[in-house]
Tab-separated table of C-alpha atoms in Angstrom:
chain	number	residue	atom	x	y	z
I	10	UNK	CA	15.336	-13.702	35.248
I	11	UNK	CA	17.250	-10.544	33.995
I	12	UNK	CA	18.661	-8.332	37.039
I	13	UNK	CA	16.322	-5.581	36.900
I	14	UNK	CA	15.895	-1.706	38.533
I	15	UNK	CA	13.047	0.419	38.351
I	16	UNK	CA	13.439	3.811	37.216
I	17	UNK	CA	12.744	6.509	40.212
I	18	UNK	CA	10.208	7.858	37.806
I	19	UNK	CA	8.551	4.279	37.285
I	20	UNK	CA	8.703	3.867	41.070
I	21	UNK	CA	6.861	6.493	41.579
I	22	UNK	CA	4.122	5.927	39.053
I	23	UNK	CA	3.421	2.773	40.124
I	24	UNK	CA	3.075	4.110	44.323
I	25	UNK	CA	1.115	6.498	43.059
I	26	UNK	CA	-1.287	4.450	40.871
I	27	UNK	CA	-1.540	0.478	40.805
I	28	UNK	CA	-1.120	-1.157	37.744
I	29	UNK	CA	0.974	2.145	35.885
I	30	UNK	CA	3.170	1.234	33.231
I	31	UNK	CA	6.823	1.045	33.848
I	32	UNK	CA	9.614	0.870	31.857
I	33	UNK	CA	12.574	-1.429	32.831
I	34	UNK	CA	15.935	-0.371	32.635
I	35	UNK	CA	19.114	-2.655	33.211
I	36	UNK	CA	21.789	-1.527	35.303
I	37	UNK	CA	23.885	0.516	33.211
I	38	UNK	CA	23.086	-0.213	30.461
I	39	UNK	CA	19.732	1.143	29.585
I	40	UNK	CA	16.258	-0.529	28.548
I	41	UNK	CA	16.221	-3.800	27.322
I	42	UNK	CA	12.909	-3.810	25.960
I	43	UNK	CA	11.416	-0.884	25.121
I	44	UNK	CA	9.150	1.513	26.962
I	45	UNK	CA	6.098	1.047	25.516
I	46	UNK	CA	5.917	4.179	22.979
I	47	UNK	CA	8.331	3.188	19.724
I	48	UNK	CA	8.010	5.090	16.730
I	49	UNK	CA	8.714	2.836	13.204
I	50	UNK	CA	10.643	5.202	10.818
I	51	UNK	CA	9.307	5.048	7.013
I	52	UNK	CA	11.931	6.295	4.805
I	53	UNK	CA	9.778	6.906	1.823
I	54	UNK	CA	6.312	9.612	1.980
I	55	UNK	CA	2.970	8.786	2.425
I	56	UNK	CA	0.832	6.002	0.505
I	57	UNK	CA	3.968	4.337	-1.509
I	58	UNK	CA	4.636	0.666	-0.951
I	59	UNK	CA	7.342	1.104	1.932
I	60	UNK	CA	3.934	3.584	4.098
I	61	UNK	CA	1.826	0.708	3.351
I	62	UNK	CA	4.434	-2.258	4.715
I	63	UNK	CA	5.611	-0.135	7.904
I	64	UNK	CA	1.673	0.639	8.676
I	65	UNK	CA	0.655	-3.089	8.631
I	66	UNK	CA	3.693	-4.241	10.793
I	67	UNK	CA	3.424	-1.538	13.322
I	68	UNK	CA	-0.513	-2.970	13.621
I	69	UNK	CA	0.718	-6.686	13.284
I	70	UNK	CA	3.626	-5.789	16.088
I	71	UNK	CA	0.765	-3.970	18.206
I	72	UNK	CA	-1.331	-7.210	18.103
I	73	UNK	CA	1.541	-9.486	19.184
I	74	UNK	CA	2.962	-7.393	22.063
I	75	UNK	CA	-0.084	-5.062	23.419
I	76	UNK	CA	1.641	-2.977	25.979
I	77	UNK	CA	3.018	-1.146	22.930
I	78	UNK	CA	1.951	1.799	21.145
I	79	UNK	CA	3.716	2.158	17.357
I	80	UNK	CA	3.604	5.651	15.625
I	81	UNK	CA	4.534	6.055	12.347
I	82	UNK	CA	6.595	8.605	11.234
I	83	UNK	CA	7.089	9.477	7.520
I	84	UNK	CA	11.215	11.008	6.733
I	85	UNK	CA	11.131	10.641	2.975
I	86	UNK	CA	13.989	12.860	1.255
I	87	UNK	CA	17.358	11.939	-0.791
I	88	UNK	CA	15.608	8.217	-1.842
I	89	UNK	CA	15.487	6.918	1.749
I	90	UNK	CA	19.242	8.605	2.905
I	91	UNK	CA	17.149	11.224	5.190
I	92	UNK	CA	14.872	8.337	6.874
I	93	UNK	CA	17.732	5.803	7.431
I	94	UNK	CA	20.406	9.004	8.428
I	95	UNK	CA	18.114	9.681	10.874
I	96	UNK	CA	17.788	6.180	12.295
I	97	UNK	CA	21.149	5.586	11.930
I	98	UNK	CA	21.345	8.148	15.040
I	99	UNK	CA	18.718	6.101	16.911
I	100	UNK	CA	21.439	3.541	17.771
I	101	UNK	CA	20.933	1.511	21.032
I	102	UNK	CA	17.389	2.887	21.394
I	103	UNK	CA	14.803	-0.404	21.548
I	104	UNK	CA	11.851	2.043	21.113
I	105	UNK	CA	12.728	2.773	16.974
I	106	UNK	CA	11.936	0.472	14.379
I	107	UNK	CA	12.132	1.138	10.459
I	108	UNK	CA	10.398	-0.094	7.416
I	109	UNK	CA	13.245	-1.194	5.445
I	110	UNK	CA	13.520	-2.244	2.099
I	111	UNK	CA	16.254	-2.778	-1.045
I	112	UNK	CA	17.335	1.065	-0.608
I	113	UNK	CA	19.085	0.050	2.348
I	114	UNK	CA	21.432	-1.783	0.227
I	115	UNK	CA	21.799	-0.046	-2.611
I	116	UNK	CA	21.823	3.501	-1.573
I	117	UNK	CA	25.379	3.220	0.287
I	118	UNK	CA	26.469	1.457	-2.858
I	119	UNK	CA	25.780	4.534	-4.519
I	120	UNK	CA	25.378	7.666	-2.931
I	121	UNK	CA	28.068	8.605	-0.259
I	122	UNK	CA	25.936	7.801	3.101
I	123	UNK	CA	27.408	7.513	6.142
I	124	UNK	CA	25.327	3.918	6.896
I	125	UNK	CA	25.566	0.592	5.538
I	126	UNK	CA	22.959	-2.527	6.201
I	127	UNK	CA	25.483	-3.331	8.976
I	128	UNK	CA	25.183	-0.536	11.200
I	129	UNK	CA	21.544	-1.705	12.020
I	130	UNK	CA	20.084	-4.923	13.886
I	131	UNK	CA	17.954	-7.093	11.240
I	132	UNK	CA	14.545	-8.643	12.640
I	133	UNK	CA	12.532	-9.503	10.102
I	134	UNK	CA	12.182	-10.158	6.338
I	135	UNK	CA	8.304	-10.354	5.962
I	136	UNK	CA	8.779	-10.806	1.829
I	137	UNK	CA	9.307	-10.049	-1.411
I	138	UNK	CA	8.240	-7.986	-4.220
I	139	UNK	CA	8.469	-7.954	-7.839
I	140	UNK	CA	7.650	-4.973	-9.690
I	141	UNK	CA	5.710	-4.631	-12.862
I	142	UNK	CA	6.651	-2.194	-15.697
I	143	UNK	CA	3.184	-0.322	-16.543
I	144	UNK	CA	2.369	2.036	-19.059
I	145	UNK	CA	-1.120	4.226	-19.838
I	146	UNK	CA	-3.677	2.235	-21.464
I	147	UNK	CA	-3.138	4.241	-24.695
I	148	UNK	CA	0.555	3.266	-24.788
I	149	UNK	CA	1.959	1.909	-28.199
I	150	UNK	CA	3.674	-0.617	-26.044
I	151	UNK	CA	1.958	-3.746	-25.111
I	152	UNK	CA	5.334	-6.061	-23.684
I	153	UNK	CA	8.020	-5.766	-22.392
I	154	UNK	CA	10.086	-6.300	-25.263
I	155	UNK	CA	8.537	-3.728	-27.493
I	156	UNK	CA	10.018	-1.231	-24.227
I	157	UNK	CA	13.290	-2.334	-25.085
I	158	UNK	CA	13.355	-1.449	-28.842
I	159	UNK	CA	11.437	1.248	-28.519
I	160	UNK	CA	14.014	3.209	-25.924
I	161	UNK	CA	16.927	1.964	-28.529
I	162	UNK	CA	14.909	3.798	-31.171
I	163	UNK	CA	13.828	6.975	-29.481
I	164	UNK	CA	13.117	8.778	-25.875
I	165	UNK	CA	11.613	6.702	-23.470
I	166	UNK	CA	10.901	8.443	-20.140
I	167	UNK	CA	10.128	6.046	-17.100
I	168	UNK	CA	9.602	6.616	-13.684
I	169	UNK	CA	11.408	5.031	-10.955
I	170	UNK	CA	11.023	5.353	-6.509
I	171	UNK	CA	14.259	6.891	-5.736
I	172	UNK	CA	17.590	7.040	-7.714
I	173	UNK	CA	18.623	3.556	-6.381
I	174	UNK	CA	16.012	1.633	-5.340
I	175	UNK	CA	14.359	-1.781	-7.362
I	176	UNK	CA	13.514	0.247	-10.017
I	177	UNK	CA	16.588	1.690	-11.122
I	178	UNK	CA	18.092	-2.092	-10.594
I	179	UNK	CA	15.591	-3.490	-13.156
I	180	UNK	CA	16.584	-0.443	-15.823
I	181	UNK	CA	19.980	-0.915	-15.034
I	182	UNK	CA	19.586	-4.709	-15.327
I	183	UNK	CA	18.170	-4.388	-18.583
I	184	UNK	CA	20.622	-1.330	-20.302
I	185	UNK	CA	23.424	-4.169	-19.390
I	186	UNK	CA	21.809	-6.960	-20.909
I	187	UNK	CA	19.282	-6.102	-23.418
I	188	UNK	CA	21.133	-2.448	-24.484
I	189	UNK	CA	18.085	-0.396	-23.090
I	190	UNK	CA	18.201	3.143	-23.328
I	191	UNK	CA	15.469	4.399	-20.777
I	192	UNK	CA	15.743	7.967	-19.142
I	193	UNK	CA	15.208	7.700	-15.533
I	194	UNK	CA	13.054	9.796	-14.043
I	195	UNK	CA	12.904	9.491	-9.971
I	196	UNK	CA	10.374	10.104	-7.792
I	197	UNK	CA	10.211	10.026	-3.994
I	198	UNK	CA	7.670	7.211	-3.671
I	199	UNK	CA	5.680	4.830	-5.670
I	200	UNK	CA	2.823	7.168	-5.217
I	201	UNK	CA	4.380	10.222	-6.986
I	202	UNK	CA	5.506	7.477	-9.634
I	203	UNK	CA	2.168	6.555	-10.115
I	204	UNK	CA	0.741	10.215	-10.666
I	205	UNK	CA	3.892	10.983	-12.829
I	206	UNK	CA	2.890	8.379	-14.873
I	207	UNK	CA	-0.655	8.748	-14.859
I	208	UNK	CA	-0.272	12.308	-15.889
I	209	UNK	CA	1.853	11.814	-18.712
I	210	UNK	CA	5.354	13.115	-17.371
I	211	UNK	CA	6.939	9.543	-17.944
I	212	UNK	CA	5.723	6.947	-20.384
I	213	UNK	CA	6.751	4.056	-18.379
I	214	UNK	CA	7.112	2.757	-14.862
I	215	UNK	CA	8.295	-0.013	-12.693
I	216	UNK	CA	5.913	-0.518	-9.503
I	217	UNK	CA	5.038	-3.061	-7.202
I	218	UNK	CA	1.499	-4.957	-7.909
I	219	UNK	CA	-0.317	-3.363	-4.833
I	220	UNK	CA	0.678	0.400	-6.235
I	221	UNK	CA	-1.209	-0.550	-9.424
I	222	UNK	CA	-3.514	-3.290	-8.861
I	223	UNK	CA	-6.667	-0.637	-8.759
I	224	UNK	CA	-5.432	0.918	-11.990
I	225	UNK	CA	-5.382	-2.081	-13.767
I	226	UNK	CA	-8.687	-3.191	-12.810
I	227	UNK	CA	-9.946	0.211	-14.066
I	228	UNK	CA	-8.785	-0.062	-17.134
I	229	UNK	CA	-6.414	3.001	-16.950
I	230	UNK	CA	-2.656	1.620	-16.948
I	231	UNK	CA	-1.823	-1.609	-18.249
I	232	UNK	CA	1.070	-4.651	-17.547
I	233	UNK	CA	3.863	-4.858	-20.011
I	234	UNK	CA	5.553	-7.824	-18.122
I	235	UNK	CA	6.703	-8.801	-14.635
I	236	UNK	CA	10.495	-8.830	-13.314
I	237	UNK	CA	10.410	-12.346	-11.581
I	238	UNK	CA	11.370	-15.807	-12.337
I	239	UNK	CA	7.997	-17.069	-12.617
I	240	UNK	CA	4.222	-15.445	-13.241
I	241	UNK	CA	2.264	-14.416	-10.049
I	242	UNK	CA	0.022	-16.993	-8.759
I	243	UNK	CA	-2.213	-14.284	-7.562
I	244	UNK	CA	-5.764	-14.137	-10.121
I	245	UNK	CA	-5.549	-10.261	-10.884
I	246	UNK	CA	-1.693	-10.818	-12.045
I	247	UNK	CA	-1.503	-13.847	-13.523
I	248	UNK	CA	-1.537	-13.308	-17.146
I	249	UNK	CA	0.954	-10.842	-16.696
I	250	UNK	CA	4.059	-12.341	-18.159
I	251	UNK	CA	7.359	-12.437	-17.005
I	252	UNK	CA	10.092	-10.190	-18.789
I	253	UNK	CA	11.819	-13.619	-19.455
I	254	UNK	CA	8.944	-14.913	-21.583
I	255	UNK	CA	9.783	-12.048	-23.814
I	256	UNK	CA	12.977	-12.422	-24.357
I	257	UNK	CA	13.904	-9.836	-21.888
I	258	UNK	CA	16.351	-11.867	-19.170
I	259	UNK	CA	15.693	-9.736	-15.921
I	260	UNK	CA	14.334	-10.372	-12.791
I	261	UNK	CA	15.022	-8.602	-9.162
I	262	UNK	CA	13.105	-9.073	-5.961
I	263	UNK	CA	12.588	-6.540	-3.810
I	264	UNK	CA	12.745	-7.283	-0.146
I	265	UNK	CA	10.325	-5.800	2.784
I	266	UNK	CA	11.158	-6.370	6.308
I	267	UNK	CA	11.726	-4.009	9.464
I	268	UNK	CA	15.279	-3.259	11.290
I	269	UNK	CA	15.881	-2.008	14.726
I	270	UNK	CA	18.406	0.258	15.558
I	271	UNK	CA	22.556	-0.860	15.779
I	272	UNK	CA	24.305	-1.544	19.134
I	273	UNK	CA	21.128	-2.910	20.686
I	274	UNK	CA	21.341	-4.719	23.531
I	275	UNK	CA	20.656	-8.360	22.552
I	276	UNK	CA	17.693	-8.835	25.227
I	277	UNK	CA	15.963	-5.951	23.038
I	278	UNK	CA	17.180	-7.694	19.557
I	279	UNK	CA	15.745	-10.747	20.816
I	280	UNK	CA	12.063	-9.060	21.974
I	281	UNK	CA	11.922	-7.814	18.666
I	282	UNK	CA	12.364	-10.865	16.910
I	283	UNK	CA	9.842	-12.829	19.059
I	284	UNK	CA	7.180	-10.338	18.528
I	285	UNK	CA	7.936	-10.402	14.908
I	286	UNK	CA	7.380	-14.235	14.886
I	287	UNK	CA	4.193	-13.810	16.572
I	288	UNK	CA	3.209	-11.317	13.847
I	289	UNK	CA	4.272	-13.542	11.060
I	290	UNK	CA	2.055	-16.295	12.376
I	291	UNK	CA	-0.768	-14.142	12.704
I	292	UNK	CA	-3.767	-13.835	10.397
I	293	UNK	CA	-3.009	-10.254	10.248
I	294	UNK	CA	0.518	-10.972	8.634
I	295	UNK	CA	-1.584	-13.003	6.130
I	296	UNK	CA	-3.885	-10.649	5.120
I	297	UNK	CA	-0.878	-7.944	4.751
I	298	UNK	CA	1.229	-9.992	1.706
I	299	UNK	CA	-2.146	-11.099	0.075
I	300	UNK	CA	-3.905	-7.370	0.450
I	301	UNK	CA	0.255	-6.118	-1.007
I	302	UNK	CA	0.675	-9.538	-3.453
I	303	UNK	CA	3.947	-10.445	-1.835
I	304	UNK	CA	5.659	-13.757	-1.882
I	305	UNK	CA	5.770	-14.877	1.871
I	306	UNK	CA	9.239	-15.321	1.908
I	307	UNK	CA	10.544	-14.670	5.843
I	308	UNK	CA	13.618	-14.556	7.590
I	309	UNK	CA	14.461	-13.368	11.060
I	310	UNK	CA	17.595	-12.436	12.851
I	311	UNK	CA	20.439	-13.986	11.623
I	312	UNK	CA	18.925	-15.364	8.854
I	313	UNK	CA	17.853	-12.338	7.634
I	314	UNK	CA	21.749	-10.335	8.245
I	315	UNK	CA	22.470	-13.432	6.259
I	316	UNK	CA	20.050	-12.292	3.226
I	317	UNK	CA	21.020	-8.570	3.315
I	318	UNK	CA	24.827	-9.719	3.125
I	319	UNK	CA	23.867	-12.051	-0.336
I	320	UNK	CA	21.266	-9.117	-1.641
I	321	UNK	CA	24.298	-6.860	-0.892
I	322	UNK	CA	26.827	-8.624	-2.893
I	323	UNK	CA	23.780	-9.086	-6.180
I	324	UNK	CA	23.820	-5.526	-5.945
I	325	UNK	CA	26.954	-4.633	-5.851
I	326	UNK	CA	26.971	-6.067	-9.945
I	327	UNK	CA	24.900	-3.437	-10.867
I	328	UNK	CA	24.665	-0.575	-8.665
I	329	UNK	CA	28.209	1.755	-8.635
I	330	UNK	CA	28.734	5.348	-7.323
């Protein structure tokens, strides 16, 4: 059993009304667990991919440890820097999470941010992404391929989610290997990509399958090719071939997972990391990846510092300030 005070304040609560929460505090050295209220910081605005992934673990994290009560909070600005700048001065606070992502790798490889995937505690990897590049359904391109040539030949805008995120990987990926010539054009979130695209500003886009799943079902956007290794197993993307298939070598998996804040104490890392395994067990966690068509690929803890130090280095080849 941990060496435990109460607060004066919980003290008080609970003489003055049985069964009050209270929040435990070790001597020193502040709460080892956290209060109850804990807000999870999205980095990215409203309805994008990274909304949608903090949303459905602050519910799945709910479920597997009731006394808490997760509020998200949207701080989308400078692709992510603003959200994880302000986390970074949550450190050795158990009651902040964030919905993290492959920004927080590549953005201090190339903007000058005062964090680094270090400076945070890693808890969980819930999976992996692989976007699509989409066009309008009245595009002249129908693969992936045909993209290529066609920004060799002429201007070809496409939309990315922040200045280094996925997207920009997968462009950059391809200008170094296929000679692609594609004008970025970034967006705060995969929702304003969307609309960009859908309202003619850019004529191409790389977005994960749960941005675009509905607009590919109505008809309005369709699937040039997929950046992974292999097709989707899911029904709705599985004719959508892999950029590989057509001749286009590229392929980059975006990972979702959640952080904590750095210096934590370890009794906190470890609370988070148990409530996270309850999560990932869950049928909740289940529904999440299928309802987002993620590959189910976990890590936790160490195992996951150990992924962000590998993504780190793949990114490093391609992303420079």
């Amino acid at each position: 059993m941990r060496e435990l005070v109460r607060t004066a304040v919980a003290v008080s609560c609970a003489a003055a009304l049985a069964g009050c929460a209270m929040t435990e505090q070790v001597v020193g050295a502040g709460a080892p667990r956290p209060s109850g209220d804990v807000t999870m910081v999205v980095p990215f605005a409203a309805g994008g991919g990274s909304d949608i992934a903090g949303r459905a673990m602050a519910r799945g994290l709910e479920a597997a440890e009731p006394g808490l009560r997760i509020t998200v909070d949207n701080r989308d600005g400078g692709a992510g820097a603003v959200g994880y700048s302000y986390f970074l001065a949550k450190a050795g606070s158990p009651d902040y999470l964030l919905a993290t992502e492959t920004s927080l790798i590549s953005l201090p490889r190339s903007q000058d941010v005062a964090f680094s995937h270090r400076d945070f505690t890693p808890v969980f990897k819930l999976g992996e992404d692989y976007t699509l590049l989409v066009a309008r359904q009245d595009s002249p391109m129908n693969t992936c391929d045909q993209a290529v040539r066609r920004s060799k030949q002429q201007r070809v805008l496409a939309g990315i989610s922040g200045a280094a995120g996925p997207d920009a990987i997968v462009f950059e990926l391809m200008r170094r290997r296929e000679g692609a010539g594609f004008d970025q054009v970034p967006y705060e979130s995969g929702g304003e990509t969307l609309a960009g695209l859908l309202g003619g500003q850019v004529e191409l886009a790389s977005l994960n399958p749960s941005e675009v799943v509905g607009q590919l079902r109505a008809g309005r956007l369709k699937a040039l090719c997929v950046f992974a290794d292999t097709r989707y197993d899911y029904p709705e993307l599985a004719a959508i071939p892999t950029a590989a298939e057509q001749g286009v070598e590229v392929s980059f998996a975006q990972f979702r997972g959640v952080i904590a804040a750095g210096r934590l104490d370890p009794r906190a890392r470890e609370f988070w990391i148990a409530a996270a395994r309850e999560y990932a067990a869950s049928p909740g966690y289940a529904e999440y990846v299928h309802s987002e068509y993620l590959q189910p690929k976990t890590a936790f803890g160490v195992e996951f510092a150990e992924y962000l130090r590998a993504n780190d280095a793949l990114v490093a080849e391609v992303v420079a300030r």
